[in-house]
PDB file of C-alpha atoms in Angstrom:
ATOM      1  CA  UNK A   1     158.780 154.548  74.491  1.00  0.00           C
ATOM      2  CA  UNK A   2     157.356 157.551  76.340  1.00  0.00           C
ATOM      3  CA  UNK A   3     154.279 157.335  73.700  1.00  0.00           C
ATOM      4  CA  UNK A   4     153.395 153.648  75.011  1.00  0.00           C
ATOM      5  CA  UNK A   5     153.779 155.094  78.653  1.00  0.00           C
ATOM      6  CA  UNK A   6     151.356 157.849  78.111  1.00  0.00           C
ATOM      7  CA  UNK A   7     148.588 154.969  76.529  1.00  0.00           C
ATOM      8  CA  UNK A   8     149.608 152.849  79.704  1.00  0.00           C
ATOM      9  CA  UNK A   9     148.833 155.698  82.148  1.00  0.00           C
ATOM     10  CA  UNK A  10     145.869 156.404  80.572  1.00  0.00           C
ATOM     11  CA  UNK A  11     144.538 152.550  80.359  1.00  0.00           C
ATOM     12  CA  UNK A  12     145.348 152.533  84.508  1.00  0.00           C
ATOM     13  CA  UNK A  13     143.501 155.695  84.731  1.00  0.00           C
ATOM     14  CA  UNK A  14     140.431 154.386  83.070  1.00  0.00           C
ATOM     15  CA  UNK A  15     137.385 153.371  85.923  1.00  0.00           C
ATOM     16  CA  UNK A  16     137.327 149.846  86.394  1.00  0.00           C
ATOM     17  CA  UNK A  17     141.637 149.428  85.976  1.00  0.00           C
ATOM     18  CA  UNK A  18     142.651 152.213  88.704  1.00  0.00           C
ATOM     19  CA  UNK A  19     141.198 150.352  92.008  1.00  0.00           C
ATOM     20  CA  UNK A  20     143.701 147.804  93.387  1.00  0.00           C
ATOM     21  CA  UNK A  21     141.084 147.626  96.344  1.00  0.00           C
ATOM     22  CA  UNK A  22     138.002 147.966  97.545  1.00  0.00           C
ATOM     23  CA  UNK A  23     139.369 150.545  99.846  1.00  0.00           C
ATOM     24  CA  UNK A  24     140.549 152.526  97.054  1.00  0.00           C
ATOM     25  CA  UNK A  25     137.733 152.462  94.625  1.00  0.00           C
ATOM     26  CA  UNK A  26     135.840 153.155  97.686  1.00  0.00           C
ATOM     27  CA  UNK A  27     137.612 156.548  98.753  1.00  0.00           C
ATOM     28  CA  UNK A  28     137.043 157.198  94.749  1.00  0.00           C
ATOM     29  CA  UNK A  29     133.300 157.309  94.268  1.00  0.00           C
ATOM     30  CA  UNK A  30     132.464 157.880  98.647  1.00  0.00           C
ATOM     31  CA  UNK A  31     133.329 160.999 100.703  1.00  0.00           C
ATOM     32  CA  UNK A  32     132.054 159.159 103.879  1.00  0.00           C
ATOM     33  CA  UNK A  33     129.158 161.104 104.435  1.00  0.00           C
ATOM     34  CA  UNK A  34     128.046 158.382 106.338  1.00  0.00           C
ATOM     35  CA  UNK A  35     129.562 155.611 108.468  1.00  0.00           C
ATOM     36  CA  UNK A  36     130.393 152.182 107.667  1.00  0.00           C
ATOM     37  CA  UNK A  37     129.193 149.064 109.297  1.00  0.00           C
ATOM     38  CA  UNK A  38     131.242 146.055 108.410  1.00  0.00           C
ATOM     39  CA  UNK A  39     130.298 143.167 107.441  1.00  0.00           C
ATOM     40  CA  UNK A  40     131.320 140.866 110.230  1.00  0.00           C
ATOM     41  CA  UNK A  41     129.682 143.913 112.734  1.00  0.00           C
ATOM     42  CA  UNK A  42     126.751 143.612 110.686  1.00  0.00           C
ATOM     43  CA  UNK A  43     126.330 139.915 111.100  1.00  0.00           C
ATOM     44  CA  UNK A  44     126.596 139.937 114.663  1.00  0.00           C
ATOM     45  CA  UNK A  45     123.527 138.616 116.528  1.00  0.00           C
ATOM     46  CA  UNK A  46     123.539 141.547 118.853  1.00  0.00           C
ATOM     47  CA  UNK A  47     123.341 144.117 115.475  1.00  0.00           C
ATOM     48  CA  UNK A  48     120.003 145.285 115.452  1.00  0.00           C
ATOM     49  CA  UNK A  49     119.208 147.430 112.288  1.00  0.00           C
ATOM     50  CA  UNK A  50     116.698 147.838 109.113  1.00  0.00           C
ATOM     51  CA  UNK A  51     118.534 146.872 106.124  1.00  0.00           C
ATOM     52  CA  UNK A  52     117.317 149.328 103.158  1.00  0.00           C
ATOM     53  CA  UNK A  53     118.316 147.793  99.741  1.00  0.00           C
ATOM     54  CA  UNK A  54     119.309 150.951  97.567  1.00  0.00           C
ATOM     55  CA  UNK A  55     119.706 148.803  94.473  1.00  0.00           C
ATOM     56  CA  UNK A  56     117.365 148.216  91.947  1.00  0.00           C
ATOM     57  CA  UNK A  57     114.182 146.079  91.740  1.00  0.00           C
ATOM     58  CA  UNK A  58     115.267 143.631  88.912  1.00  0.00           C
ATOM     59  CA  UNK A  59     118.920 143.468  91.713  1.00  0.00           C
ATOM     60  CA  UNK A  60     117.163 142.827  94.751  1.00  0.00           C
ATOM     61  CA  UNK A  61     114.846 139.851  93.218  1.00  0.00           C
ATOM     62  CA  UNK A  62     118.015 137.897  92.502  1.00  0.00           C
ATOM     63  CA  UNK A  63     119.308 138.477  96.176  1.00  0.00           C
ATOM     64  CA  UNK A  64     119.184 140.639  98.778  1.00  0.00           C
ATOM     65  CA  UNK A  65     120.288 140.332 102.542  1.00  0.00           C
ATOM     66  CA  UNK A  66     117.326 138.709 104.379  1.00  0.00           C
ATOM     67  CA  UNK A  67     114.448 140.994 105.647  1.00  0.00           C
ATOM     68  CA  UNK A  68     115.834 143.944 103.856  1.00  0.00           C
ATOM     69  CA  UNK A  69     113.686 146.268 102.000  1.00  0.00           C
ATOM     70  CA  UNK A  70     113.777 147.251  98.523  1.00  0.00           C
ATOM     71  CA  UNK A  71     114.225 151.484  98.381  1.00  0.00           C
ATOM     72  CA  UNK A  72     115.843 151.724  94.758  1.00  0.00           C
ATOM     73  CA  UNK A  73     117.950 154.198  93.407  1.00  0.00           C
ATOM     74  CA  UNK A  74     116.926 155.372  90.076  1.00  0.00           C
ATOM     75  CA  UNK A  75     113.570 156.421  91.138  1.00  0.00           C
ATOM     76  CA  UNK A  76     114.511 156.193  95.021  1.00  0.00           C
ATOM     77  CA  UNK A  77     111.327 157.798  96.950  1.00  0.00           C
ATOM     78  CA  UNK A  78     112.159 159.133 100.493  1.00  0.00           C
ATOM     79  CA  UNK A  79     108.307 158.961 101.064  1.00  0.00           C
ATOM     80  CA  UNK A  80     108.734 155.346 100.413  1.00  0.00           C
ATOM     81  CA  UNK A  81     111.024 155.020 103.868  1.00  0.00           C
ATOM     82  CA  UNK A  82     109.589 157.740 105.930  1.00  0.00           C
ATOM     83  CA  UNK A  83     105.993 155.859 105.884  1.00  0.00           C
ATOM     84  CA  UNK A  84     107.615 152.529 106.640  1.00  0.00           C
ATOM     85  CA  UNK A  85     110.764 153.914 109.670  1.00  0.00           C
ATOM     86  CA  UNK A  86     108.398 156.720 111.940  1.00  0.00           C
ATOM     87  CA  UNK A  87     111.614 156.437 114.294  1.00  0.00           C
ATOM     88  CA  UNK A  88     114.299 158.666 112.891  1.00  0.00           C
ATOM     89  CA  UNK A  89     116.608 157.124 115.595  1.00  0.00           C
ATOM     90  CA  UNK A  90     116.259 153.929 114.806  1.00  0.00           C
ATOM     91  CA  UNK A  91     119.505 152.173 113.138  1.00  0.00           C
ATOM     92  CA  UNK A  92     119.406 151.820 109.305  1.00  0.00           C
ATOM     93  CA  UNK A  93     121.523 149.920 106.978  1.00  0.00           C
ATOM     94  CA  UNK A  94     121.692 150.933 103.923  1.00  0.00           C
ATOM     95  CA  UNK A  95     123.262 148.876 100.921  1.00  0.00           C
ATOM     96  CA  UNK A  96     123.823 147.845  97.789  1.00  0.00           C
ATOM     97  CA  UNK A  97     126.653 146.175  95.565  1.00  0.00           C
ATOM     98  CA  UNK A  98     129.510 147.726  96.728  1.00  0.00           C
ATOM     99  CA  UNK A  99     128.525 150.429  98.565  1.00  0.00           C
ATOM    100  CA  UNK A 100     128.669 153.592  96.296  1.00  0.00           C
ATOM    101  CA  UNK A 101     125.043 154.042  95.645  1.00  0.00           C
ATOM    102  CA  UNK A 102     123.928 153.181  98.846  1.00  0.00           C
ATOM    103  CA  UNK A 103     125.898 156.352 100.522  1.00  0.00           C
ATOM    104  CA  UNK A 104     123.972 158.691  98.273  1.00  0.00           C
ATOM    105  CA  UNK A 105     120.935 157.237  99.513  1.00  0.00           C
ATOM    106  CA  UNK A 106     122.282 157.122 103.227  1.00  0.00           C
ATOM    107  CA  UNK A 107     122.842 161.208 102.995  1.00  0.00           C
ATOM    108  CA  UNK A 108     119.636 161.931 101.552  1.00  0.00           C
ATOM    109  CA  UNK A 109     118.326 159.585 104.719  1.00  0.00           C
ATOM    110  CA  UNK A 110     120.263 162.131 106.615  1.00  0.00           C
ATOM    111  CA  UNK A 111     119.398 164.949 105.077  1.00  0.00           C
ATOM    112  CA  UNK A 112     115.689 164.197 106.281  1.00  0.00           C
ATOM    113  CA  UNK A 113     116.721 163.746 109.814  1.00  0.00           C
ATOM    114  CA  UNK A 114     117.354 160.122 110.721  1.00  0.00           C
ATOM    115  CA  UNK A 115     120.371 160.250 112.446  1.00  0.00           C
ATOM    116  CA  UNK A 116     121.644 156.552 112.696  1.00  0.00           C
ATOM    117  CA  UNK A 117     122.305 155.367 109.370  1.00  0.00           C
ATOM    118  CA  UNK A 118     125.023 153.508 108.081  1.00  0.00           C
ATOM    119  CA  UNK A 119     126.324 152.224 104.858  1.00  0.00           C
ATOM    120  CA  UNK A 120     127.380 148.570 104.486  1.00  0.00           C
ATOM    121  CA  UNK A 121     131.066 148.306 103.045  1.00  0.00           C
ATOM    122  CA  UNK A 122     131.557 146.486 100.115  1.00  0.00           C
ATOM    123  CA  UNK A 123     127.770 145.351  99.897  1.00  0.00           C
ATOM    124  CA  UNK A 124     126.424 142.762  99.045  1.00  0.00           C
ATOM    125  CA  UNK A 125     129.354 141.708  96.968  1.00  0.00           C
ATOM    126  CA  UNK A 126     131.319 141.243 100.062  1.00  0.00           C
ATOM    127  CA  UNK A 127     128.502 140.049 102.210  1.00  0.00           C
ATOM    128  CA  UNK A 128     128.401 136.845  99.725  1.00  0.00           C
ATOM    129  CA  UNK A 129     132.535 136.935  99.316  1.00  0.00           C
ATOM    130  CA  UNK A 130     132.092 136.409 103.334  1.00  0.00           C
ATOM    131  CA  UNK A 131     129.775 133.451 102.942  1.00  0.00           C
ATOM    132  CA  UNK A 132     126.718 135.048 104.193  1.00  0.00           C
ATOM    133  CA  UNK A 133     123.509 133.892 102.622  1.00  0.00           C
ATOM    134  CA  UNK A 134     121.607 135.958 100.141  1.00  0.00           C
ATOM    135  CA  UNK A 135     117.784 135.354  99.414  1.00  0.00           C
ATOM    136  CA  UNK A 136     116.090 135.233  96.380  1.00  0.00           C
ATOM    137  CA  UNK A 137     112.153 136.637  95.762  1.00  0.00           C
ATOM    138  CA  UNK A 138     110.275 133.623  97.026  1.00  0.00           C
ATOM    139  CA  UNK A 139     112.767 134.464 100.375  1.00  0.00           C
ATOM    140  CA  UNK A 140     114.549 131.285  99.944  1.00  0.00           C
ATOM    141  CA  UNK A 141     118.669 131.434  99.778  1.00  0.00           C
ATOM    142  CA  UNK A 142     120.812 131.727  96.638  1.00  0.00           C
ATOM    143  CA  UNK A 143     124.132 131.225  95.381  1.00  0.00           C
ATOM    144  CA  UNK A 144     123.367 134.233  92.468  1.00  0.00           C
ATOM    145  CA  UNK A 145     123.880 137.728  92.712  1.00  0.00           C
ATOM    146  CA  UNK A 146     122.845 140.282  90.325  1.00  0.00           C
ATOM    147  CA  UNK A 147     126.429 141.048  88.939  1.00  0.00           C
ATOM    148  CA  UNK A 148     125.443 145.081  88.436  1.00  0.00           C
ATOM    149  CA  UNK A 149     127.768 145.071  84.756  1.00  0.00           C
ATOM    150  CA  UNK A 150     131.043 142.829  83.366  1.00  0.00           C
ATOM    151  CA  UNK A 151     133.291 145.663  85.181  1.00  0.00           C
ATOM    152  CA  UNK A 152     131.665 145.737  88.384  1.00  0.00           C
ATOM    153  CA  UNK A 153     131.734 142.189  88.618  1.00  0.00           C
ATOM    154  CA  UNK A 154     135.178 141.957  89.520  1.00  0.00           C
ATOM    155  CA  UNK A 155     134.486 142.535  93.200  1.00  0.00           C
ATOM    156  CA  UNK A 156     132.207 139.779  93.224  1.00  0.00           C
ATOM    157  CA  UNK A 157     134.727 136.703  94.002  1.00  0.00           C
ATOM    158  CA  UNK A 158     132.068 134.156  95.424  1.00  0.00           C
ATOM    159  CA  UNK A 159     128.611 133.343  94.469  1.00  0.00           C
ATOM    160  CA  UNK A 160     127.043 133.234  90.750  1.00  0.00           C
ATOM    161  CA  UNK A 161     127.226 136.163  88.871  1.00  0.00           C
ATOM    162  CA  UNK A 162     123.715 137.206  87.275  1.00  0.00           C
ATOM    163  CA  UNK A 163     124.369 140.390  84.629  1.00  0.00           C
ATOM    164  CA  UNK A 164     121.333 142.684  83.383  1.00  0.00           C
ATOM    165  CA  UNK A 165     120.031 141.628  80.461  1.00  0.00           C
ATOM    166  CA  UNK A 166     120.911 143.726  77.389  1.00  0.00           C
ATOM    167  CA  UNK A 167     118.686 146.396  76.912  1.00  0.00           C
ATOM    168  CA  UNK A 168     116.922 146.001  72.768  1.00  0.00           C
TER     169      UNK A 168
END
């Protein structure tokens, strides 16, 4: 018995089986180096911000929040958002599927001085579980969403779930 408890708390243990909740998978991976915006704050008419995608390129072409711009992650380029936001006061949201990789790019935002950035929690995943519309290239909405990977997909409750392709 104690054998098949010791393989059980070591399955639950395992990424992807541990996180009952956003919340907690979010406290995992984050150290909230910077501040959240909801999504319903977000949404707001009165909510005024640039939205910086940090996902990738082949991510944000299936959808991405309308008028954001792609920054990447992989290869993210600060030079790429310093010569497009002068202001370092202006208010920037930065996002991506959940929210992980977009707080990494948030504190190296703050890191080069702009002081009002924000990370969007839970994404875009939970921008489309909130029925928001997403926007494909040609800037028209979508029902897809680039998926990330099977296990990340989970969080991803409404919309159509695009995965990567496999790499040959």
């Amino acid at each position: 018995m104690k054998r098949i408890i010791t393989f059980f708390s070591i399955l639950v243990s395992m990424p992807g089986f541990s996180q009952e909740s956003l919340s907690e998978l979010l406290k995992q991976y984050n150290d909230n180096g910077v501040p959240y915006i909801s999504i319903q704050e977000l949404a707001m008419p009165k909510t005024e911000a640039i939205l910086l995608d940090a996902r990738e390129p082949k991510e944000y072409q299936v959808s991405h929040l309308k008028g954001a711009i792609c920054i990447g992650y992989d290869f993210f380029d600060l030079k790429t958002v310093t010569d497009k936001i002068k202001d370092k006061d202006q208010p920037i949201v930065v996002y991506c599927s959940l929210g992980i990789r977009s707080e990494t790019i948030g504190e190296k935002l703050k890191e080069a001085g702009y002081t009002n950035v924000q990370n969007l929690y839970g994404g875009i995943f939970e921008w489309k579980n909130n029925n928001f519309e997403v926007y494909n290239s040609n800037n028209k909405t979508t029902d897809s969403v680039h998926a990330f990977s099977e296990e990340w997909s989970k969080w991803l409750k409404k919309g159509i779930k695009i995965y990567p392709k496999p790499k040959k």
